[in-house]
PDB file of C-alpha atoms in Angstrom:
ATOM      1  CA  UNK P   1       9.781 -25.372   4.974  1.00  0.00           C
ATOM      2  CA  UNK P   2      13.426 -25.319   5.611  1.00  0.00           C
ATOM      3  CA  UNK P   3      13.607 -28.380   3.250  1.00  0.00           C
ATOM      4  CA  UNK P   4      12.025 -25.816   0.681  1.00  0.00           C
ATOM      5  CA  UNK P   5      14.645 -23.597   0.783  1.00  0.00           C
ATOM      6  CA  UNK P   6      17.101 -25.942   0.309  1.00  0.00           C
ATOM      7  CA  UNK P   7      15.932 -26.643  -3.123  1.00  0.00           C
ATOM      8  CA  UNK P   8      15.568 -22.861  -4.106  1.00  0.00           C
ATOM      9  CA  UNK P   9      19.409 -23.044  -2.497  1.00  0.00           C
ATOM     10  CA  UNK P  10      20.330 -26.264  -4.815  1.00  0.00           C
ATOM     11  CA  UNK P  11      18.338 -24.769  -8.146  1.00  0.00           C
ATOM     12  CA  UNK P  12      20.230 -21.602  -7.767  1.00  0.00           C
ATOM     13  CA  UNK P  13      23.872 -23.670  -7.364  1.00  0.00           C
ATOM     14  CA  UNK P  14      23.373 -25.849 -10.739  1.00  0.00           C
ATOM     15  CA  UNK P  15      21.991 -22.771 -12.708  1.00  0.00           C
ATOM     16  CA  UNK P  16      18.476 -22.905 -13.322  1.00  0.00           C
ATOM     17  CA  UNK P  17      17.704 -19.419 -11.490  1.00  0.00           C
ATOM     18  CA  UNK P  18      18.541 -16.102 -12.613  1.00  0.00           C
ATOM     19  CA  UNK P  19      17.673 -13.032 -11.301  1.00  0.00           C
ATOM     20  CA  UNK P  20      14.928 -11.962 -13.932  1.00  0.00           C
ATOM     21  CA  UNK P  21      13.062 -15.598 -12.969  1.00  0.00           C
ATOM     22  CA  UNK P  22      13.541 -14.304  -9.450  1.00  0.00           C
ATOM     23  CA  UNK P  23      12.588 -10.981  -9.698  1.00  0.00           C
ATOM     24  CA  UNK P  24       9.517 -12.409 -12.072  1.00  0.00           C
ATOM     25  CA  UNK P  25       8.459 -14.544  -9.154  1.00  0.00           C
ATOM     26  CA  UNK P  26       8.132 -12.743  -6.601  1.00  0.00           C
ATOM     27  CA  UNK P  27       5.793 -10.378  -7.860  1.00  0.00           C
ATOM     28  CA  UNK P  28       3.640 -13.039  -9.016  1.00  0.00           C
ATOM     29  CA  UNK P  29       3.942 -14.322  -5.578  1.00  0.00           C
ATOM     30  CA  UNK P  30       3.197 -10.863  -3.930  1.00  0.00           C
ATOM     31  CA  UNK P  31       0.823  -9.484  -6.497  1.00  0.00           C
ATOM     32  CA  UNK P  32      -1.306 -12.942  -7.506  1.00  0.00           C
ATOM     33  CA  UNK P  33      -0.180 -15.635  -5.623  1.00  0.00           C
ATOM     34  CA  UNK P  34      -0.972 -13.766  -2.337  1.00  0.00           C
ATOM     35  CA  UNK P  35      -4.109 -12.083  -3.247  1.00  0.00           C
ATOM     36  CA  UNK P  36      -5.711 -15.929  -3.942  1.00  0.00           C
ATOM     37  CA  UNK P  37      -4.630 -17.187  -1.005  1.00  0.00           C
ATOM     38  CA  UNK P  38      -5.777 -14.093   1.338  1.00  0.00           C
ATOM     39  CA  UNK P  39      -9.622 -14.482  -0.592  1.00  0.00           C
ATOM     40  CA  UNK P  40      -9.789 -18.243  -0.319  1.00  0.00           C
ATOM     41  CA  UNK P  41      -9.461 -17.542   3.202  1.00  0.00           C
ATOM     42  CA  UNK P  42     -12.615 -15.811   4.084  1.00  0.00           C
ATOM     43  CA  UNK P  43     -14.543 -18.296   1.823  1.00  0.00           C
ATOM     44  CA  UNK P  44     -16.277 -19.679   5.556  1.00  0.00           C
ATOM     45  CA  UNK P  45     -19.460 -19.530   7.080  1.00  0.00           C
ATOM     46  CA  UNK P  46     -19.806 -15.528   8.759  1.00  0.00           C
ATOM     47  CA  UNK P  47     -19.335 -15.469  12.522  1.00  0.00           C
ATOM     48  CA  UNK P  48     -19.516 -12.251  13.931  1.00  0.00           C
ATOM     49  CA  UNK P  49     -17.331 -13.589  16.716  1.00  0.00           C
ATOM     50  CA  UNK P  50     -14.531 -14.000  13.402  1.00  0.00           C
ATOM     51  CA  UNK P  51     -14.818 -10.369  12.810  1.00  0.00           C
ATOM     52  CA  UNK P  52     -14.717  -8.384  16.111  1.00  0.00           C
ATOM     53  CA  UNK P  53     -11.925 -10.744  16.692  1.00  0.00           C
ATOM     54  CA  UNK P  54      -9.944 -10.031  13.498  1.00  0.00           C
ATOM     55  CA  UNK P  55     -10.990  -6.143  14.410  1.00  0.00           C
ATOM     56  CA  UNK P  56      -9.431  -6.505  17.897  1.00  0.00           C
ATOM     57  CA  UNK P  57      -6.464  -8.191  16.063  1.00  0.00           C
ATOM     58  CA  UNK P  58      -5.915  -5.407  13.549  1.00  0.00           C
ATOM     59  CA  UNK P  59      -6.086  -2.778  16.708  1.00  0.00           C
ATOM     60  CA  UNK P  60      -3.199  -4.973  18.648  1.00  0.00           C
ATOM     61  CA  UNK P  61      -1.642  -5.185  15.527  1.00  0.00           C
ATOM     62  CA  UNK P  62      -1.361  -1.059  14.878  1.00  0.00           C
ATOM     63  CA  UNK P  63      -0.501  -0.194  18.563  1.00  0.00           C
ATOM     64  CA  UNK P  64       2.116  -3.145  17.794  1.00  0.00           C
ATOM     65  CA  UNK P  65       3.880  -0.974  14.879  1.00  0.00           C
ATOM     66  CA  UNK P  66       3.308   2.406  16.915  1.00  0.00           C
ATOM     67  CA  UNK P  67       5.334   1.348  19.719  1.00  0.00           C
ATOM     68  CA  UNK P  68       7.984  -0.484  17.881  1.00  0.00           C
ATOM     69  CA  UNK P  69       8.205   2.740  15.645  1.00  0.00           C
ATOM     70  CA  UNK P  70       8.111   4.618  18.781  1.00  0.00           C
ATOM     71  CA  UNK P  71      11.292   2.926  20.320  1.00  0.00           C
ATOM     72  CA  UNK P  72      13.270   2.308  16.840  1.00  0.00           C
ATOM     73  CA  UNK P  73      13.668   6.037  16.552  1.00  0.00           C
ATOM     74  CA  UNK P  74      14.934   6.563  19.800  1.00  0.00           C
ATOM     75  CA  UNK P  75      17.742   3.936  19.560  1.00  0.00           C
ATOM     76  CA  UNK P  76      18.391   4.876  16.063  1.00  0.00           C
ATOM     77  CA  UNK P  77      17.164   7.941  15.467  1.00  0.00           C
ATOM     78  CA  UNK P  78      20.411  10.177  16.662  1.00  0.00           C
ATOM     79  CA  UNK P  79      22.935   8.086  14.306  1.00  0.00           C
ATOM     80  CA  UNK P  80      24.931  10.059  12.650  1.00  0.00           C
ATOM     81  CA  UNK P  81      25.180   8.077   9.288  1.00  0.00           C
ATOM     82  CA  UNK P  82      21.478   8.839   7.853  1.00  0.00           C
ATOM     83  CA  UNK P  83      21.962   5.913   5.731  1.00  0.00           C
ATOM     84  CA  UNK P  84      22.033   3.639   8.053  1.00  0.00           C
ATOM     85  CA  UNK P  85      19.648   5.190  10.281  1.00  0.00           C
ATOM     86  CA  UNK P  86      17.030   4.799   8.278  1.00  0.00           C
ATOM     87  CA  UNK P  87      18.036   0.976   7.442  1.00  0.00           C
ATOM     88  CA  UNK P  88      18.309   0.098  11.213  1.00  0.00           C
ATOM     89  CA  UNK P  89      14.794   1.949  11.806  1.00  0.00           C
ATOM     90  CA  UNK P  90      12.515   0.504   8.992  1.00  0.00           C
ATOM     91  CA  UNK P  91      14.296  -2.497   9.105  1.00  0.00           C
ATOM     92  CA  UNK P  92      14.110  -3.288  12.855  1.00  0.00           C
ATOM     93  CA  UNK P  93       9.854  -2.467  12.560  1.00  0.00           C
ATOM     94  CA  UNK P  94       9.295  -4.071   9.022  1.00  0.00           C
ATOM     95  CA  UNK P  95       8.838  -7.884   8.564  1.00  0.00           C
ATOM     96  CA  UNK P  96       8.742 -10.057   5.812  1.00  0.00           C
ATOM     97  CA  UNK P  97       4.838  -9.687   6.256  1.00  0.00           C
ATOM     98  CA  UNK P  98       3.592 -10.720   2.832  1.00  0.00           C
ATOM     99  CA  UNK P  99       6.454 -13.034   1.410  1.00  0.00           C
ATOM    100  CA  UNK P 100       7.375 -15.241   4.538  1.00  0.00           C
ATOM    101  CA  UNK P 101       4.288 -14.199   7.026  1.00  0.00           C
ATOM    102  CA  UNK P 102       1.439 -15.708   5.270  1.00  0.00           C
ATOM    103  CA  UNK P 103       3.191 -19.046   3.652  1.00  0.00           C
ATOM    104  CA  UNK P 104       4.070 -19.508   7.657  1.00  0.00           C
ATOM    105  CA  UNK P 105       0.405 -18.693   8.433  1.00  0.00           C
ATOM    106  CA  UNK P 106      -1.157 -20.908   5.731  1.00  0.00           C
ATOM    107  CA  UNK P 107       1.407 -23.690   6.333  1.00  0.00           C
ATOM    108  CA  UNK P 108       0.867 -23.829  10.480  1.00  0.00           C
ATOM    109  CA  UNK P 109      -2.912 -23.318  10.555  1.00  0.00           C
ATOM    110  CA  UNK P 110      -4.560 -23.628   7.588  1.00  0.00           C
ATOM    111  CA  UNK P 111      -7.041 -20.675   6.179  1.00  0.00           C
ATOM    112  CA  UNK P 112      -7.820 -19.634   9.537  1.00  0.00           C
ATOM    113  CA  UNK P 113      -3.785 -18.864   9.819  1.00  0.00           C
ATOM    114  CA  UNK P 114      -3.986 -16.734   7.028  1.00  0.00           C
ATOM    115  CA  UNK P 115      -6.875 -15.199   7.661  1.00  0.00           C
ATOM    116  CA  UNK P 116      -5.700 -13.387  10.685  1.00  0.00           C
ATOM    117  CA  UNK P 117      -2.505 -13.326   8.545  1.00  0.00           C
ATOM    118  CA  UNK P 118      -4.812 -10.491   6.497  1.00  0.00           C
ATOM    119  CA  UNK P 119      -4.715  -8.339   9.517  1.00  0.00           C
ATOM    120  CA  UNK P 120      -0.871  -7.951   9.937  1.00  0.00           C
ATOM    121  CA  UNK P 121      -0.605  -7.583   6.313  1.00  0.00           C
ATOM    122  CA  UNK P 122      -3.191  -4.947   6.227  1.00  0.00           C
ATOM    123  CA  UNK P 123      -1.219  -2.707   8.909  1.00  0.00           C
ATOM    124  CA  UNK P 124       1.896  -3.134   7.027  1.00  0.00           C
ATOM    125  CA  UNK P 125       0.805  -2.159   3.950  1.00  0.00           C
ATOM    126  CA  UNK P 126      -0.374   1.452   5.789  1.00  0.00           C
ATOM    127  CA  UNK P 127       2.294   1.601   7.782  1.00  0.00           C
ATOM    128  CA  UNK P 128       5.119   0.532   5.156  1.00  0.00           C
ATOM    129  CA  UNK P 129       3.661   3.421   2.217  1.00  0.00           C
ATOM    130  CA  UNK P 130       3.593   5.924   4.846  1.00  0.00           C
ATOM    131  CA  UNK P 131       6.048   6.031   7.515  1.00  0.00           C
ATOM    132  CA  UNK P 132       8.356   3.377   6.118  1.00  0.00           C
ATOM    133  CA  UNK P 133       8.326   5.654   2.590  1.00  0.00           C
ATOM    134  CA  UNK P 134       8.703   8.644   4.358  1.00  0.00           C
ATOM    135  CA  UNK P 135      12.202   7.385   6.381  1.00  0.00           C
ATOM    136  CA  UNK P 136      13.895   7.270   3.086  1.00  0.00           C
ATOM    137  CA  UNK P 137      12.905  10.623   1.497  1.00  0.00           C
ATOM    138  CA  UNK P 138      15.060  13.668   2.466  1.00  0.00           C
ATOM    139  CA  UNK P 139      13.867  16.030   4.494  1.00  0.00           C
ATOM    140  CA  UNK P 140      12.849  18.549   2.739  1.00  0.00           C
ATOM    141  CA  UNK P 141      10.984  16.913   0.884  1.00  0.00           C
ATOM    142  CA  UNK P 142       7.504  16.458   1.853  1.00  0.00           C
ATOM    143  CA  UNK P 143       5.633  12.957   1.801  1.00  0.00           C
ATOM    144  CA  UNK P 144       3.390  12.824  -1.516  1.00  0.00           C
ATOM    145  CA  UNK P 145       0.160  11.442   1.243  1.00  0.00           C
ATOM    146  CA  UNK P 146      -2.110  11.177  -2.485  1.00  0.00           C
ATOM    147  CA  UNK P 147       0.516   9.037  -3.502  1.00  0.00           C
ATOM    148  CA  UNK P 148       1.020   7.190  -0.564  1.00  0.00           C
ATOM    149  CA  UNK P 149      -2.868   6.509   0.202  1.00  0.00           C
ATOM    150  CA  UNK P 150      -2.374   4.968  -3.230  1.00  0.00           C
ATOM    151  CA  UNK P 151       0.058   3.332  -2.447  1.00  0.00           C
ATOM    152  CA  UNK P 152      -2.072   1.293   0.234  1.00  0.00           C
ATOM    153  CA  UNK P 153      -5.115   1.185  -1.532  1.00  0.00           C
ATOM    154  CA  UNK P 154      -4.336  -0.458  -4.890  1.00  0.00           C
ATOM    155  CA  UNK P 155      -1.988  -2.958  -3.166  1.00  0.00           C
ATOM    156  CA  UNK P 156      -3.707  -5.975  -4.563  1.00  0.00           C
ATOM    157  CA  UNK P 157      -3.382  -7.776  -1.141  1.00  0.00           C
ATOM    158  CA  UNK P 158      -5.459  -5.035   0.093  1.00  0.00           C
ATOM    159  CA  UNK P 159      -7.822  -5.180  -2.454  1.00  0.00           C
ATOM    160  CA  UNK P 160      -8.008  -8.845  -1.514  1.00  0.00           C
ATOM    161  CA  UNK P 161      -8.356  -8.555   2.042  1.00  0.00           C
ATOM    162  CA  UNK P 162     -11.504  -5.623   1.193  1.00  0.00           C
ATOM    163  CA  UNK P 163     -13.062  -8.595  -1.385  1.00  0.00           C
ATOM    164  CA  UNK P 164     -12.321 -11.480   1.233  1.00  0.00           C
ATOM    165  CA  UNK P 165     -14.493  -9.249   4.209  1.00  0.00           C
ATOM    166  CA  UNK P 166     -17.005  -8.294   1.960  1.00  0.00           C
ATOM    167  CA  UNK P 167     -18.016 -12.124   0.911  1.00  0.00           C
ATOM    168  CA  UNK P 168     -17.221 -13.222   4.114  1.00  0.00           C
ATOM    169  CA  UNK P 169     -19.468 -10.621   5.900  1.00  0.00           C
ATOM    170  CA  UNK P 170     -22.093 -11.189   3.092  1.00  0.00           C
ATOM    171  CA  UNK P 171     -21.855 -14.805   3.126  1.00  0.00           C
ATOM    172  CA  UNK P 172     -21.553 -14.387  -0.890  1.00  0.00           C
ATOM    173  CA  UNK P 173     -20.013 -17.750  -2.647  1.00  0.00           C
ATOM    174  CA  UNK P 174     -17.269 -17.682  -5.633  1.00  0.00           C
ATOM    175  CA  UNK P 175     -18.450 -19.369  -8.491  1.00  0.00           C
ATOM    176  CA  UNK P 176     -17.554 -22.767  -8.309  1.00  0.00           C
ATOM    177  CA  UNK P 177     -15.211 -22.544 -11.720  1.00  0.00           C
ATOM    178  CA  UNK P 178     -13.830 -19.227 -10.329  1.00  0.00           C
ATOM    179  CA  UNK P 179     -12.891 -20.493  -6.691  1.00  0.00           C
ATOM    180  CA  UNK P 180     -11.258 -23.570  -7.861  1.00  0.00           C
ATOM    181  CA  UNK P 181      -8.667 -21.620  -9.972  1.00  0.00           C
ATOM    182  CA  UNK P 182      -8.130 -19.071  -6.321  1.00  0.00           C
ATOM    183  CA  UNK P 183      -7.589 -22.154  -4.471  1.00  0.00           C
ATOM    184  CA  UNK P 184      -5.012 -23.963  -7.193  1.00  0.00           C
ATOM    185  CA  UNK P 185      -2.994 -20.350  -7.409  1.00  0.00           C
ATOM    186  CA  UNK P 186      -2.872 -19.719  -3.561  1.00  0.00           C
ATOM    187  CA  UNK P 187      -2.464 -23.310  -3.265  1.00  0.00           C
ATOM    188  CA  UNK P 188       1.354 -22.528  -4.398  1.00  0.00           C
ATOM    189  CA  UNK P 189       2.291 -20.102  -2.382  1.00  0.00           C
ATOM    190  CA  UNK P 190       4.361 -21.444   0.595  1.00  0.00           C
ATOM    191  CA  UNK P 191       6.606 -23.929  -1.911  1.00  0.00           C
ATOM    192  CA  UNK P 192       7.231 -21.439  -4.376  1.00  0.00           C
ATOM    193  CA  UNK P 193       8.318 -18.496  -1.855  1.00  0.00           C
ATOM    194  CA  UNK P 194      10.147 -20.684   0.545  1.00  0.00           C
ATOM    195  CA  UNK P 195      11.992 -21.517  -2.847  1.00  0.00           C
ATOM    196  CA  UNK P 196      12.705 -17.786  -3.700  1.00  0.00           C
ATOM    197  CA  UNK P 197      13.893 -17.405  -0.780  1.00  0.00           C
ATOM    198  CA  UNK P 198      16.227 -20.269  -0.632  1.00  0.00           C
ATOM    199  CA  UNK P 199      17.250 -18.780  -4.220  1.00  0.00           C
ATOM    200  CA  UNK P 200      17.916 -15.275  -2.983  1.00  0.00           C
ATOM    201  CA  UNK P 201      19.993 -16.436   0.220  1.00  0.00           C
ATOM    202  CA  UNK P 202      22.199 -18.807  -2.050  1.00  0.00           C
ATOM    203  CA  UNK P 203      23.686 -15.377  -3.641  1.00  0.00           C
ATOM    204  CA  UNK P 204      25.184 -13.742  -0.488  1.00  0.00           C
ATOM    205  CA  UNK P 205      28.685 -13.341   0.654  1.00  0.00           C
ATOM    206  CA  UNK P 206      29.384 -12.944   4.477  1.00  0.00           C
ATOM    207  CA  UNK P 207      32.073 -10.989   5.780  1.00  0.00           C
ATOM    208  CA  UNK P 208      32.773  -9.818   9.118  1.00  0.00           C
ATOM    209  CA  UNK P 209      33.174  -6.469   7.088  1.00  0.00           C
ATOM    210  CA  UNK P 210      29.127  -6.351   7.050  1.00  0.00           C
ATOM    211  CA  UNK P 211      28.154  -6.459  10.207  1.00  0.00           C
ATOM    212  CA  UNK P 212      28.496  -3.193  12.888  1.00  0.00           C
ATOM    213  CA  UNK P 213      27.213  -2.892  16.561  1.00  0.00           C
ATOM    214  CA  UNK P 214      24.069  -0.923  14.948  1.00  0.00           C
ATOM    215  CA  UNK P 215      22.751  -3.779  12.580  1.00  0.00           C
ATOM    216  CA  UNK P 216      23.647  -6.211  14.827  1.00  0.00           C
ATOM    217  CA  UNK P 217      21.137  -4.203  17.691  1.00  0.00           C
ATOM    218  CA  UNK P 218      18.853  -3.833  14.517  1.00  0.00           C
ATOM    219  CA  UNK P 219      18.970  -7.953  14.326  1.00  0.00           C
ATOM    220  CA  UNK P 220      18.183  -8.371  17.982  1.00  0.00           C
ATOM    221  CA  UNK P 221      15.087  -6.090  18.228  1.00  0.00           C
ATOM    222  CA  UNK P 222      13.805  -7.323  14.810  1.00  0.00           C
ATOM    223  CA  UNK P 223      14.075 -10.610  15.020  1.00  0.00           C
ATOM    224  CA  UNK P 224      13.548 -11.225  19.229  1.00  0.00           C
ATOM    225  CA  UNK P 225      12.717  -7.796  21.198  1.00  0.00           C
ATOM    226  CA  UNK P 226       9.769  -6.495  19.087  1.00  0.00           C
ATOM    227  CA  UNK P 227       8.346 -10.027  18.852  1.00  0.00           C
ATOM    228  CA  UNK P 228       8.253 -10.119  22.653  1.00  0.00           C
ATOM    229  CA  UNK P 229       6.511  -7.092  22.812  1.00  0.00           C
ATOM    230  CA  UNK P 230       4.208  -8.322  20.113  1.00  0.00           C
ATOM    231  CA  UNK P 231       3.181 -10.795  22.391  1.00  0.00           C
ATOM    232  CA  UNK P 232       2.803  -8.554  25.286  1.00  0.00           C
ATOM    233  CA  UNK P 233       0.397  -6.427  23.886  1.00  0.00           C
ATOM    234  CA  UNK P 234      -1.693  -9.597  22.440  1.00  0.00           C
ATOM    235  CA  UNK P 235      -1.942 -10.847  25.613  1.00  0.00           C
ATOM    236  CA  UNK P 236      -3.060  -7.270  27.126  1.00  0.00           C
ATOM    237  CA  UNK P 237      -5.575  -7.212  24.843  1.00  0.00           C
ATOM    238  CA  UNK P 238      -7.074 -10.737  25.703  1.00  0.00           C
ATOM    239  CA  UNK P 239      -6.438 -12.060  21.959  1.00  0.00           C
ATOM    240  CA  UNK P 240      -5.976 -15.788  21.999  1.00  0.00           C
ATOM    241  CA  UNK P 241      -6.008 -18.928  19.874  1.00  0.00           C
ATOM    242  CA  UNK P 242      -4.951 -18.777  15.809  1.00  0.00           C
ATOM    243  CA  UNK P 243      -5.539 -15.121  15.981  1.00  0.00           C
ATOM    244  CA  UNK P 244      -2.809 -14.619  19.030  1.00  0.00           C
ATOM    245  CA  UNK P 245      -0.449 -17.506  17.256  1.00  0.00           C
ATOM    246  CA  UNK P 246      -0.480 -16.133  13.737  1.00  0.00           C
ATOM    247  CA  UNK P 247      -0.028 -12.409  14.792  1.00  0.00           C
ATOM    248  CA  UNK P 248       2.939 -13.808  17.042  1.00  0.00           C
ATOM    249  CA  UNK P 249       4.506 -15.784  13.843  1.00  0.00           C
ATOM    250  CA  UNK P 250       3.913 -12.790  11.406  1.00  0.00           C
ATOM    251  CA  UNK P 251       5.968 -10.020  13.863  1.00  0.00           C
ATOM    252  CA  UNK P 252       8.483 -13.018  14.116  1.00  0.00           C
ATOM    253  CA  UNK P 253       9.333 -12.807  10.574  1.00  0.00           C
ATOM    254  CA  UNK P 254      12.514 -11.370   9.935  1.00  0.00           C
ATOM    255  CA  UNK P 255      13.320  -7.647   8.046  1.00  0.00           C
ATOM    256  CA  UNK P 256      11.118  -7.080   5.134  1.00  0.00           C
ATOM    257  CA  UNK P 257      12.931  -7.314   1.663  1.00  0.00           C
ATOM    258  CA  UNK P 258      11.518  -4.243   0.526  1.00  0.00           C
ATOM    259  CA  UNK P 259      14.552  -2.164   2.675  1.00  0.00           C
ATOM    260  CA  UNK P 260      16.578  -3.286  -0.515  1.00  0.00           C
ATOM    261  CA  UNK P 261      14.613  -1.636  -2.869  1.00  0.00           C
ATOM    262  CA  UNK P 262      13.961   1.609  -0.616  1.00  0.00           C
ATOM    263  CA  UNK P 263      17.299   2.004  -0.379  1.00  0.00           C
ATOM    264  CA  UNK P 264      18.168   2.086  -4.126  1.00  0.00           C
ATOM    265  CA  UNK P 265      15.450   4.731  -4.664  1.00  0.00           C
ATOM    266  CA  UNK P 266      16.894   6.605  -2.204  1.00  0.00           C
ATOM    267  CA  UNK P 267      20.024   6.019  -4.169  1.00  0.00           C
ATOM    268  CA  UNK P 268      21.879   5.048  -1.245  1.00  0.00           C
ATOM    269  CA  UNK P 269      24.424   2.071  -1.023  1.00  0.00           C
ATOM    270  CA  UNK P 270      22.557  -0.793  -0.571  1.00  0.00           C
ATOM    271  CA  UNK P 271      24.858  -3.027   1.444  1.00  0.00           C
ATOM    272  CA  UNK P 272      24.271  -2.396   4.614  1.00  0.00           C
ATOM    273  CA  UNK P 273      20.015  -3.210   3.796  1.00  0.00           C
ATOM    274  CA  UNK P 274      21.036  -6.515   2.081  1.00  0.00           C
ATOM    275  CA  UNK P 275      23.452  -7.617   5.365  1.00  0.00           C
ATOM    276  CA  UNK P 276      20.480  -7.042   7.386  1.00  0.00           C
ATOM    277  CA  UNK P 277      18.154  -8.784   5.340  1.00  0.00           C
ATOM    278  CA  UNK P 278      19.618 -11.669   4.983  1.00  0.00           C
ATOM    279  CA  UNK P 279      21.018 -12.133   8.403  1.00  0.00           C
ATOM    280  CA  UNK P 280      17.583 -11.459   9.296  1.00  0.00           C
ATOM    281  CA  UNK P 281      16.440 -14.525   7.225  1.00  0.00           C
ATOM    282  CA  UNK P 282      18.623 -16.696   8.084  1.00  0.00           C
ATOM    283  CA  UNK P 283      18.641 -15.984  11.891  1.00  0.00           C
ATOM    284  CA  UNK P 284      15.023 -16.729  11.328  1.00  0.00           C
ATOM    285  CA  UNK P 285      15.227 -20.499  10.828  1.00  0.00           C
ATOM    286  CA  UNK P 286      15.944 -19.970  14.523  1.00  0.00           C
ATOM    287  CA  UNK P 287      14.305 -17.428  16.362  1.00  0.00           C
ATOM    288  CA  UNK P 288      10.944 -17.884  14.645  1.00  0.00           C
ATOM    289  CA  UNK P 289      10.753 -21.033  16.922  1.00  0.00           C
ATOM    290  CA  UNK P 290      12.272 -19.744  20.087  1.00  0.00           C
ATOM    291  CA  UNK P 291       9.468 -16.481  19.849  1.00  0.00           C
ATOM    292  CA  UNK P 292       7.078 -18.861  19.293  1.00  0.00           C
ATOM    293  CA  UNK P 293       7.630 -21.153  22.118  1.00  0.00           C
ATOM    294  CA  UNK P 294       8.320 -17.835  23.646  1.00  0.00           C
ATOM    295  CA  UNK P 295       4.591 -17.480  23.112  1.00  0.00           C
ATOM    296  CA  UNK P 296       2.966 -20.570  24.770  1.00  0.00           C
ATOM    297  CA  UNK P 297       5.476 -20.314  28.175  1.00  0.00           C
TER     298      UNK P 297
END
């Protein structure tokens, strides 16, 4: 995978990406790509054994985001600078759940990877229109919840994860046609995002300028702290095997991409969200690994 992103790193350096074809991509990748590979997973045989544990997954998986959200605002949550506040809070909860999660997923174990995957995308999808929307709006203005509950339930991942239960809890089979073309689009979605990704870090500029003692706390609990605690509450909750592993991977992800844009509706500078970002990412090539090895100790 990090062979991947060398090539989105050497396509970007002799010209052939620009940021439309980037831009383009990704929400193919988010909005089709995704959505294939999430419903070819739940094209197995039903096991109720599969669901209560994906239920019990989900559960771990929300009490995972309430207590990171829990101790994100009270480390960041008296910062002066609302800015960056709000950066270090979503972006210290928030990972790259949908872009970098589920390739990881599908890559290290195969449907059953990103079928668990589903879960963690599921919470972050609630949790990211809701709270993660609401850290960026002022204050007195009130959180649109029709909007938001929108928001969540016409994310096409969603929508895919709601079609993927119902077939798989039904034991109802694509059309053969039909499930071929789901299984050649979701087929491409760990080269092409590792890719993007390789693409998007080929762009940035360090400085010592970017980084503070707050993102650089922010970078810590994002990308090694919350993980930990991730697996601490997995383990409470007697989750085990692909389920326990792919939950573990998906919290290891580093800060969601979608700070960027949050930021720039909030019109707010968005420097500080890209620095964390893409430290985040990078960081990632190495503490993925460590939290999962964290994991089988």
């Amino acid at each position: 995978m990090f062979s991947l992103i060398l090539v989105g790193l050497l396509i970007n350096k002799i010209g052939f990406f620009h940021q439309q074809t980037s831009d383009d991509l990704t929400s193919i990748l988010l909005y089709v790509v995704s959505p294939c590979l999430i419903i070819n997973a739940f094209e197995e045989p039903y096991s109720p054994k599969r669901i209560q544990q994906f239920l019990l997954t989900l559960f771990g998986i929300i009490l995972f985001y309430l207590v990171d959200i829990f101790i994100a605002r009270i480390v960041f949550g008296k910062i002066k600078d609302t800015a960056l506040s709000r950066v270090v809070q979503y972006g210290s909860v928030y990972s790259n759940a949908g872009f970098m999660g589920v390739p990881l997923a599908s890559s290290l174990f195969g449907s059953q990877g990103v079928f668990f995957a589903a879960a963690s995308l599921a919470a972050f999808n609630i949790f990211n229109w809701t709270h993660g929307v609401k850290l960026f709006q002022p204050k007195q203005n009130q959180l649109d919840h029709k909007a938001a509950l929108q928001k969540v339930v016409l994310n096409p991942n969603i929508i895919a994860i709601v079609c993927g239960l119902l077939l798989f809890s039904l034991s109802i089979k694509i059309p053969f046609v039909i499930n071929q073309a789901v299984k050649y689009v979701g087929s491409v979605n760990t080269p092409l995002s590792m890719i993007v990704i390789g693409n998007s870090l080929a762009g940035i500029k360090f400085s010592r300028k970017m980084l503070n003692s707050k993102i650089l706390l922010a970078l810590v609990m994002k990308n090694l702290f919350f993980p930990v605690i991730a697996i601490m509450i997995l383990e409470f909750l007697k989750i085990s095997g692909i389920a326990f592993y792919t939950t573990v991977v998906m919290a290891a992800c580093p800060v969601a991409g979608i700070v960027v844009l949050f930021t720039l509706q909030a019109r707010g500078n968005p420097r500080q969200a890209i620095t964390l970002m893409s430290i985040s990412t990078i960081l990632s090539l190495a503490t993925i690994p460590l939290v999962f090895a964290i994991s089988k100790i």
